[in-house]
Amino acid sequence: MRQIHVLNGPNLNLLGRREPGIYGAKTLADIEADLREIAAKSGVSLTFRQSNIEGELVSFVQEAGLSGADVILNAGAYTHTSIALRDAIKGAGARVIEVHLSNVHAREEFRHHSMIAAVSIGVIAGFGANSYSLALRALLDLSAA
Ligand code: DQA
């Protein structure tokens, strides 16, 4: 069965209570439930993970890439800073869709640059919790690796 890993970075464990005007009212568990509903209908297996620790995210990306799983990655603030995550995506050959709940390009300038966009298949940002389901649908439309 096709494997898709949904990896979430720092502070995304606070969704639902974190700046709801920007990130919405859904919790990460709500987002996971939405994705599991789509995955169940599509016959793919989801692994859903979150960490506040950069090195742990690097290991998650490596694990996904080396096992041939595709990745939906919201790296949170590490998106803008982490050369290590970029190297992990390249090094492990992971197929990644970068996602953001908010439209990072309409926000502070330091959120405009992504370290991982250039090594990702594409970027989906600005659709709230829907960014994740759009990414899952985009991956489902791509053939398995
Ligand atoms: C975010 C955008 C990032 O700039 C921010 O640091 C986050 C969340 C988003 O989903 O909109 O933590 O990745």
XYZ file of N, CA and C and ligand atoms in Angstrom:
448
model
N 0.847 -1.204 0.000
C 0.000 0.000 0.000
C 0.883 1.255 0.000
N 0.466 2.234 -0.770
C 1.243 3.468 -0.847
C 1.281 4.183 0.510
N 2.467 4.687 0.859
C 2.663 5.329 2.159
C 2.842 6.834 1.976
N 2.150 7.609 2.780
C 2.337 9.065 2.789
C 2.551 9.517 4.230
N 3.655 10.248 4.449
C 3.940 10.759 5.790
C 3.581 12.244 5.854
N 2.825 12.619 6.876
C 2.458 14.017 7.073
C 3.258 14.516 8.274
N 4.216 15.404 7.998
C 5.174 15.811 9.029
C 4.971 17.283 9.380
N 4.891 17.538 10.665
C 4.605 18.883 11.158
C 5.678 19.359 12.104
N 6.081 20.607 11.903
C 7.172 21.177 12.686
C 6.719 21.954 13.914
N 7.590 22.839 14.381
C 7.413 23.494 15.671
C 6.136 24.330 15.770
N 5.532 24.230 16.935
C 4.354 25.010 17.330
C 3.052 24.573 16.658
N 3.140 23.621 15.747
C 1.900 23.171 15.098
C 1.088 22.293 16.043
N 1.713 21.806 17.117
C 0.958 21.113 18.167
C -0.007 22.071 18.874
N 0.196 23.385 18.690
C -0.666 24.372 19.359
C -1.855 24.800 18.501
N -1.980 24.208 17.304
C -3.090 24.621 16.424
C -4.418 24.494 17.158
N -5.293 25.464 16.889
C -6.592 25.485 17.583
C -6.592 26.590 18.621
N -5.440 26.762 19.290
C -5.342 27.842 20.276
C -4.295 28.878 19.874
N -3.459 28.536 18.864
C -2.374 29.418 18.440
C -2.890 30.410 17.390
N -2.852 31.703 17.702
C -3.223 32.751 16.735
C -4.323 32.283 15.766
N -5.534 32.001 16.290
C -6.590 31.437 15.429
C -6.966 32.327 14.246
N -6.725 33.642 14.374
C -7.011 34.558 13.253
C -6.124 34.252 12.053
N -4.953 33.691 12.311
C -4.023 33.356 11.220
C -4.134 31.882 10.853
N -4.206 31.013 11.887
C -4.077 29.577 11.616
C -5.401 28.808 11.692
N -6.486 29.493 12.129
C -7.787 28.839 12.164
C -8.045 28.112 13.478
N -9.231 27.512 13.556
C -9.698 26.920 14.814
C -9.426 25.420 14.890
N -9.053 24.818 13.776
C -8.854 23.360 13.793
C -7.579 22.987 14.523
N -7.624 21.886 15.236
C -6.423 21.355 15.888
C -5.697 20.437 14.899
N -4.484 20.053 15.279
C -3.740 19.126 14.420
C -4.474 17.777 14.351
N -5.130 17.401 15.454
C -5.906 16.150 15.460
C -7.080 16.249 14.483
N -7.697 17.426 14.383
C -8.796 17.620 13.411
C -8.270 17.443 11.985
N -7.091 18.034 11.731
C -6.494 17.945 10.391
C -6.169 16.485 10.080
N -5.617 15.803 11.072
C -5.295 14.377 10.878
C -6.562 13.592 10.522
N -7.658 13.885 11.232
C -8.923 13.164 10.971
C -9.407 13.429 9.545
N -9.304 14.686 9.101
C -9.716 15.026 7.725
C -8.907 14.218 6.710
N -7.590 14.157 6.935
C -6.719 13.466 5.976
C -6.978 11.962 5.997
N -7.234 11.425 7.200
C -7.477 9.977 7.301
C -8.740 9.586 6.538
N -9.730 10.494 6.535
C -10.964 10.229 5.789
C -10.657 10.114 4.287
N -9.848 11.054 3.772
C -9.482 11.016 2.343
C -8.635 9.778 2.060
N -7.690 9.494 2.951
C -6.762 8.372 2.744
C -7.519 7.046 2.715
N -8.502 6.911 3.620
C -9.268 5.656 3.699
C -9.995 5.389 2.390
N -10.527 6.468 1.792
C -11.259 6.317 0.516
C -10.314 6.049 -0.646
N -9.029 6.413 -0.458
C -8.082 6.344 -1.587
C -7.123 5.173 -1.476
N -7.230 4.417 -0.394
C -6.378 3.244 -0.245
C -4.909 3.566 -0.029
N -4.622 4.669 0.645
C -3.230 4.948 1.013
C -3.099 4.926 2.534
N -1.878 4.659 2.984
C -1.643 4.601 4.422
C -0.937 5.882 4.871
N -1.450 6.498 5.935
C -0.888 7.760 6.428
C -0.125 7.560 7.731
N 1.029 8.192 7.808
C 1.747 8.301 9.082
C 1.766 9.783 9.418
N 1.295 10.131 10.598
C 1.129 11.544 10.959
C 2.025 11.869 12.150
N 2.943 12.837 11.990
C 3.894 13.114 13.064
C 4.121 14.613 13.257
N 4.449 14.987 14.496
C 4.792 16.386 14.795
C 5.982 16.411 15.737
N 6.876 17.374 15.514
C 7.960 17.589 16.476
C 8.332 19.064 16.520
N 8.742 19.497 17.708
C 9.248 20.863 17.867
C 10.758 20.915 17.673
N 11.361 19.759 17.400
C 12.825 19.640 17.383
C 13.312 19.434 15.945
N 14.190 20.302 15.496
C 14.646 20.267 14.092
C 15.248 18.907 13.726
N 16.136 18.382 14.581
C 16.809 17.121 14.272
C 15.834 15.955 14.169
N 14.761 16.025 14.966
C 13.761 14.959 14.902
C 13.036 15.010 13.551
N 12.752 16.222 13.083
C 12.111 16.372 11.767
C 13.024 15.867 10.664
N 14.334 16.139 10.798
C 15.314 15.634 9.831
C 15.217 14.105 9.780
N 15.159 13.466 10.951
C 15.055 11.999 10.990
C 13.747 11.520 10.376
N 12.650 12.235 10.642
C 11.348 11.844 10.059
C 11.425 11.900 8.528
N 12.040 12.981 7.990
C 12.143 13.139 6.530
C 13.011 12.025 5.952
N 14.125 11.748 6.612
C 15.018 10.670 6.146
C 14.276 9.342 6.094
N 13.569 9.054 7.193
C 12.841 7.783 7.301
C 11.824 7.644 6.162
N 11.079 8.727 5.919
C 10.076 8.696 4.852
C 10.764 8.486 3.505
N 11.768 9.297 3.221
C 12.431 9.241 1.916
C 13.055 7.878 1.668
N 13.752 7.351 2.663
C 14.457 6.071 2.465
C 13.488 4.904 2.332
N 12.287 5.049 2.905
C 11.318 3.948 2.807
C 10.427 4.096 1.571
N 10.635 5.183 0.815
C 9.844 5.368 -0.412
C 8.492 6.010 -0.172
N 8.270 6.536 1.037
C 7.001 7.233 1.311
C 7.079 8.666 0.799
N 5.960 9.171 0.313
C 5.878 10.587 -0.050
C 5.569 11.399 1.204
N 5.864 12.704 1.131
C 5.783 13.532 2.337
C 4.980 14.805 2.097
N 4.081 15.080 3.038
C 3.454 16.400 3.137
C 4.125 17.053 4.334
N 4.815 18.161 4.097
C 5.652 18.748 5.153
C 5.258 20.187 5.444
N 4.776 20.413 6.670
C 4.668 21.781 7.178
C 5.774 21.924 8.211
N 6.871 22.517 7.788
C 8.038 22.608 8.674
C 7.956 23.811 9.602
N 6.813 24.541 9.592
C 6.659 25.706 10.461
C 7.817 26.674 10.214
N 8.332 27.260 11.273
C 9.386 28.272 11.124
C 10.687 27.698 10.563
N 10.886 26.384 10.696
C 12.108 25.785 10.120
C 12.121 25.854 8.595
N 10.929 26.048 8.010
C 10.842 26.270 6.564
C 11.819 27.363 6.135
N 11.880 28.400 6.954
C 12.606 29.611 6.565
C 14.078 29.569 6.956
N 14.471 28.561 7.719
C 15.833 28.581 8.276
C 16.625 27.293 8.071
N 15.960 26.177 7.793
C 16.649 24.896 7.985
C 17.324 24.327 6.730
N 18.629 24.540 6.660
C 19.429 23.895 5.607
C 19.446 22.389 5.864
N 19.389 21.992 7.137
C 19.409 20.563 7.479
C 18.193 19.834 6.902
N 17.026 20.469 6.948
C 15.827 19.830 6.389
C 15.933 19.737 4.872
N 16.435 20.808 4.264
C 16.628 20.794 2.808
C 17.578 19.652 2.415
N 18.669 19.518 3.152
C 19.642 18.461 2.846
C 19.036 17.071 3.059
N 18.167 16.942 4.060
C 17.525 15.644 4.333
C 16.613 15.258 3.177
N 15.867 16.227 2.655
C 14.950 15.956 1.537
C 15.754 15.480 0.325
N 16.817 16.211 0.014
C 17.686 15.847 -1.114
C 18.382 14.514 -0.865
N 18.969 14.401 0.320
C 19.812 13.245 0.648
C 19.047 11.938 0.658
N 17.802 11.989 1.162
C 17.014 10.759 1.270
C 16.111 10.572 0.052
N 16.170 11.520 -0.873
C 15.362 11.409 -2.090
C 13.868 11.458 -1.808
N 13.470 12.243 -0.813
C 12.052 12.297 -0.440
C 11.271 13.167 -1.430
N 10.073 12.689 -1.801
C 9.176 13.512 -2.624
C 8.273 14.282 -1.670
N 8.445 15.603 -1.671
C 7.808 16.437 -0.646
C 6.886 17.473 -1.276
N 5.722 17.645 -0.662
C 4.928 18.848 -0.930
C 5.009 19.716 0.323
N 5.473 20.953 0.144
C 5.568 21.907 1.261
C 4.197 22.534 1.481
N 3.712 22.528 2.700
C 2.417 23.167 2.962
C 2.517 24.194 4.089
N 1.629 25.179 3.993
C 1.444 26.162 5.065
C -0.032 26.483 5.171
N -0.491 26.637 6.398
C -1.884 27.056 6.589
C -2.067 28.494 6.106
N -1.127 29.350 6.482
C -1.241 30.768 6.134
C -0.566 31.035 4.794
N -0.920 32.174 4.180
C -0.216 32.600 2.964
C 1.056 33.322 3.408
N 2.139 32.587 3.469
C 3.395 33.132 4.003
C 3.866 34.354 3.193
N 3.459 34.440 1.937
C 3.913 35.557 1.091
C 3.171 36.852 1.390
N 2.063 36.744 2.111
C 1.310 37.941 2.485
C 1.662 38.370 3.911
N 2.682 37.735 4.479
C 3.040 38.016 5.881
C 4.421 38.679 5.960
N 5.070 38.592 7.111
C 6.364 39.251 7.294
C 7.370 38.762 6.249
N 8.306 39.648 5.924
C 9.268 39.318 4.871
C 10.093 38.071 5.196
N 10.380 37.853 6.492
C 11.218 36.690 6.823
C 10.502 35.369 6.539
N 9.192 35.437 6.291
C 8.469 34.193 5.941
C 8.412 33.976 4.423
N 8.933 34.930 3.651
C 8.815 34.818 2.186
C 9.788 33.811 1.602
N 10.905 33.609 2.290
C 11.890 32.665 1.747
C 11.717 31.279 2.363
N 11.772 30.265 1.499
C 11.724 28.884 1.986
C 13.019 28.176 1.617
N 13.595 27.503 2.596
C 14.797 26.698 2.356
C 14.451 25.394 1.636
N 13.168 25.013 1.701
C 12.820 23.673 1.203
C 12.007 23.687 -0.104
N 11.511 24.868 -0.492
C 10.647 24.925 -1.693
C 11.372 24.388 -2.923
N 12.650 24.723 -3.060
C 13.386 24.351 -4.277
C 13.661 22.845 -4.360
N 13.532 22.145 -3.245
C 13.740 20.688 -3.289
C 12.405 19.942 -3.093
N 11.310 20.689 -3.213
C 9.973 20.093 -3.092
C 9.323 19.999 -4.471
N 8.298 19.143 -4.573
C 7.562 19.043 -5.838
C 6.799 20.347 -6.060
N 6.226 20.877 -4.987
C 5.454 22.109 -5.080
C 5.112 22.614 -3.696
N 4.458 23.768 -3.664
C 4.133 24.435 -2.403
C 2.656 24.801 -2.394
N 1.969 24.514 -1.292
C 0.562 24.917 -1.134
C 0.463 25.732 0.151
N 0.019 26.973 0.021
C -0.010 27.862 1.186
C -1.232 28.753 1.140
N -1.827 28.997 2.300
C -2.850 30.027 2.386
C -4.279 29.518 2.447
N -4.474 28.205 2.479
C -5.839 27.661 2.469
C -6.250 27.093 3.822
N -5.564 27.510 4.882
C -5.888 26.997 6.208
C -5.682 25.491 6.254
N -6.522 24.799 7.034
C -6.394 23.348 7.165
C -6.528 22.651 5.813
N -7.250 23.301 4.888
C -7.428 22.737 3.545
C -6.125 22.583 2.781
N -5.094 23.359 3.156
C -3.789 23.225 2.471
C -3.330 21.768 2.536
N -3.593 21.106 3.674
C -3.153 19.712 3.833
C -3.946 18.784 2.914
N -5.280 18.976 2.850
C -6.070 18.072 1.996
C -5.750 18.312 0.526
N -5.473 19.572 0.170
C -5.090 19.859 -1.221
C -3.767 19.165 -1.548
N -2.854 19.172 -0.589
C -1.552 18.514 -0.809
C -1.746 17.005 -0.968
N -2.626 16.436 -0.141
C -2.870 14.993 -0.235
C -3.482 14.654 -1.597
N -4.434 15.469 -2.024
C -5.046 15.223 -3.335
C -4.013 15.361 -4.450
N -3.124 16.334 -4.315
C -2.074 16.522 -5.340
C -1.163 15.295 -5.385
N -0.816 14.763 -4.218
C 0.045 13.568 -4.191
C -0.683 12.374 -4.800
N -1.988 12.264 -4.511
C -2.751 11.130 -5.039
C -2.828 11.180 -6.563
N -2.795 12.416 -7.091
C -2.836 12.571 -8.554
C -1.492 12.246 -9.206
N -0.414 12.260 -8.403
C 0.890 11.891 -8.935
C 0.996 10.378 -8.869
N 1.681 9.798 -9.841
C 1.815 8.343 -9.749
C 2.752 8.002 -8.592
N 2.574 6.814 -8.034
C 3.454 6.359 -6.948
C 4.881 6.292 -7.493
N 5.852 6.499 -6.596
C 7.266 6.575 -7.044
C 7.711 5.268 -7.680
C 3.383 28.115 8.925
C 4.002 29.453 8.486
C 5.344 29.658 9.151
O 5.896 30.889 8.752
C 5.175 29.669 10.660
O 6.429 29.803 11.292
C 4.446 28.476 11.169
C 3.272 28.007 10.440
C 1.963 27.920 8.348
O 1.495 26.795 8.353
O 1.315 28.895 7.938
O 4.762 27.928 12.221
O 4.193 27.047 8.431
